[in-house]
């Protein structure tokens, strides 16, 4: 499975960009999907995740401002970010846990990341 993320860029404080990530491959089933971010000098941290049962998990910093959603038919996950702050500046990485069709073995896939810079 390969993940392709898009939607980052330079955003003014208070802006509301939407990140998208699509998974591609053959004979696979997506389990959970999510977004992580990593700022220079910081560890990678979970921003938000959504399971195949639509259970949601948000970092405290994302609660109330970010919304994660997925479109199973398109093997895609989205992150709507609102009221961005300079401290949200980071590379945002798409993540998916997946299995080959008919297999119970779960595997991890990471996208290449998309830079989000919040600055005036």
mmCIF file of C-alpha atoms in Angstrom:
data_model
loop_
_atom_site.group_PDB
_atom_site.id
_atom_site.type_symbol
_atom_site.label_atom_id
_atom_site.label_comp_id
_atom_site.label_asym_id
_atom_site.label_seq_id
_atom_site.Cartn_x
_atom_site.Cartn_y
_atom_site.Cartn_z
ATOM 1 C CA UNK A 1 0.000 0.000 0.000
ATOM 2 C CA UNK A 2 1.222 3.472 -0.875
ATOM 3 C CA UNK A 3 -0.105 6.674 0.640
ATOM 4 C CA UNK A 4 -0.160 10.012 -1.131
ATOM 5 C CA UNK A 5 -0.874 13.105 0.936
ATOM 6 C CA UNK A 6 -1.741 16.560 -0.306
ATOM 7 C CA UNK A 7 -3.150 19.852 0.862
ATOM 8 C CA UNK A 8 -0.324 21.428 2.801
ATOM 9 C CA UNK A 9 1.350 24.745 2.195
ATOM 10 C CA UNK A 10 1.718 28.204 3.667
ATOM 11 C CA UNK A 11 -1.293 29.194 5.737
ATOM 12 C CA UNK A 12 -2.017 32.357 7.663
ATOM 13 C CA UNK A 13 -2.824 32.093 11.367
ATOM 14 C CA UNK A 14 -6.498 31.298 11.723
ATOM 15 C CA UNK A 15 -6.561 29.553 8.358
ATOM 16 C CA UNK A 16 -8.449 26.338 7.591
ATOM 17 C CA UNK A 17 -6.658 24.020 5.195
ATOM 18 C CA UNK A 18 -7.778 20.481 4.482
ATOM 19 C CA UNK A 19 -5.307 17.666 4.109
ATOM 20 C CA UNK A 20 -6.100 14.625 2.003
ATOM 21 C CA UNK A 21 -4.478 11.228 1.786
ATOM 22 C CA UNK A 22 -5.316 8.395 -0.567
ATOM 23 C CA UNK A 23 -4.140 4.814 -0.326
ATOM 24 C CA UNK A 24 -3.380 2.781 -3.417
ATOM 25 C CA UNK A 25 -2.385 -0.786 -4.048
ATOM 26 C CA UNK A 26 -3.928 -4.151 -4.861
ATOM 27 C CA UNK A 27 -6.076 -6.518 -2.831
ATOM 28 C CA UNK A 28 -5.858 -4.630 0.418
ATOM 29 C CA UNK A 29 -8.149 -3.607 3.221
ATOM 30 C CA UNK A 30 -7.564 -0.451 5.199
ATOM 31 C CA UNK A 31 -8.005 -0.784 8.945
ATOM 32 C CA UNK A 32 -7.250 2.490 10.676
ATOM 33 C CA UNK A 33 -5.973 5.714 9.180
ATOM 34 C CA UNK A 34 -4.597 8.813 10.731
ATOM 35 C CA UNK A 35 -2.385 11.837 10.694
ATOM 36 C CA UNK A 36 0.835 12.438 12.572
ATOM 37 C CA UNK A 37 3.011 15.500 12.525
ATOM 38 C CA UNK A 38 6.626 16.274 13.183
ATOM 39 C CA UNK A 39 8.090 19.696 13.740
ATOM 40 C CA UNK A 40 11.843 20.365 13.583
ATOM 41 C CA UNK A 41 13.508 19.140 16.748
ATOM 42 C CA UNK A 42 10.354 17.425 17.972
ATOM 43 C CA UNK A 43 9.232 13.843 18.039
ATOM 44 C CA UNK A 44 6.548 12.600 15.719
ATOM 45 C CA UNK A 45 3.172 12.918 17.398
ATOM 46 C CA UNK A 46 -0.301 11.671 16.673
ATOM 47 C CA UNK A 47 -2.713 14.360 15.543
ATOM 48 C CA UNK A 48 -5.831 12.312 14.879
ATOM 49 C CA UNK A 49 -6.853 8.811 13.900
ATOM 50 C CA UNK A 50 -9.972 6.995 12.754
ATOM 51 C CA UNK A 51 -10.589 3.264 12.813
ATOM 52 C CA UNK A 52 -12.534 1.164 10.327
ATOM 53 C CA UNK A 53 -15.331 1.326 12.876
ATOM 54 C CA UNK A 54 -15.154 5.130 12.803
ATOM 55 C CA UNK A 55 -13.770 5.452 16.309
ATOM 56 C CA UNK A 56 -11.955 8.756 16.584
ATOM 57 C CA UNK A 57 -8.918 9.785 18.559
ATOM 58 C CA UNK A 58 -7.491 13.296 18.753
ATOM 59 C CA UNK A 59 -4.446 14.822 20.340
ATOM 60 C CA UNK A 60 -5.353 17.405 22.952
ATOM 61 C CA UNK A 61 -3.880 20.095 20.697
ATOM 62 C CA UNK A 62 -6.255 19.073 17.904
ATOM 63 C CA UNK A 63 -9.484 18.727 19.857
ATOM 64 C CA UNK A 64 -12.039 21.332 18.903
ATOM 65 C CA UNK A 65 -10.034 22.585 15.923
ATOM 66 C CA UNK A 66 -9.304 19.573 13.713
ATOM 67 C CA UNK A 67 -11.704 17.006 12.270
ATOM 68 C CA UNK A 68 -10.630 13.701 10.789
ATOM 69 C CA UNK A 69 -12.832 11.803 8.370
ATOM 70 C CA UNK A 70 -12.490 8.985 5.875
ATOM 71 C CA UNK A 71 -14.087 7.787 2.676
ATOM 72 C CA UNK A 72 -13.771 4.020 2.572
ATOM 73 C CA UNK A 73 -14.893 3.813 -1.052
ATOM 74 C CA UNK A 74 -11.966 6.042 -2.001
ATOM 75 C CA UNK A 75 -9.499 4.604 0.539
ATOM 76 C CA UNK A 76 -8.968 8.155 1.679
ATOM 77 C CA UNK A 77 -8.608 10.052 4.908
ATOM 78 C CA UNK A 78 -8.968 13.774 5.419
ATOM 79 C CA UNK A 79 -7.954 16.244 8.082
ATOM 80 C CA UNK A 80 -9.875 19.482 8.247
ATOM 81 C CA UNK A 81 -7.831 21.922 10.259
ATOM 82 C CA UNK A 82 -9.380 25.126 11.569
ATOM 83 C CA UNK A 83 -7.993 28.118 13.414
ATOM 84 C CA UNK A 84 -4.411 27.182 12.722
ATOM 85 C CA UNK A 85 -1.688 28.515 14.984
ATOM 86 C CA UNK A 86 2.042 28.953 14.346
ATOM 87 C CA UNK A 87 2.716 26.013 16.653
ATOM 88 C CA UNK A 88 0.815 23.789 14.202
ATOM 89 C CA UNK A 89 3.681 24.225 11.750
ATOM 90 C CA UNK A 90 5.045 20.775 10.946
ATOM 91 C CA UNK A 91 5.297 18.063 8.357
ATOM 92 C CA UNK A 92 2.009 16.180 8.456
ATOM 93 C CA UNK A 93 2.264 12.482 7.693
ATOM 94 C CA UNK A 94 -0.544 10.219 6.659
ATOM 95 C CA UNK A 95 -0.653 6.773 8.233
ATOM 96 C CA UNK A 96 -2.626 3.626 7.520
ATOM 97 C CA UNK A 97 -2.854 0.234 9.100
ATOM 98 C CA UNK A 98 -3.821 -2.296 6.477
ATOM 99 C CA UNK A 99 -4.042 -5.974 5.594
ATOM 100 C CA UNK A 100 -4.031 -7.964 2.430
ATOM 101 C CA UNK A 101 -7.558 -9.084 1.602
ATOM 102 C CA UNK A 102 -8.323 -12.241 3.536
ATOM 103 C CA UNK A 103 -5.381 -11.819 5.901
ATOM 104 C CA UNK A 104 -5.496 -10.876 9.559
ATOM 105 C CA UNK A 105 -1.890 -9.670 9.595
ATOM 106 C CA UNK A 106 -1.834 -5.910 9.983
ATOM 107 C CA UNK A 107 0.820 -3.808 8.333
ATOM 108 C CA UNK A 108 1.782 -0.145 8.558
ATOM 109 C CA UNK A 109 2.132 2.344 5.733
ATOM 110 C CA UNK A 110 3.313 5.945 5.836
ATOM 111 C CA UNK A 111 2.906 8.725 3.343
ATOM 112 C CA UNK A 112 5.702 11.061 2.359
ATOM 113 C CA UNK A 113 4.377 13.951 4.418
ATOM 114 C CA UNK A 114 3.073 17.346 3.495
ATOM 115 C CA UNK A 115 4.466 20.555 4.954
ATOM 116 C CA UNK A 116 2.095 22.907 6.721
ATOM 117 C CA UNK A 117 3.573 26.282 7.634
ATOM 118 C CA UNK A 118 1.473 28.700 9.648
ATOM 119 C CA UNK A 119 2.812 32.203 9.295
ATOM 120 C CA UNK A 120 1.660 35.695 8.455
#
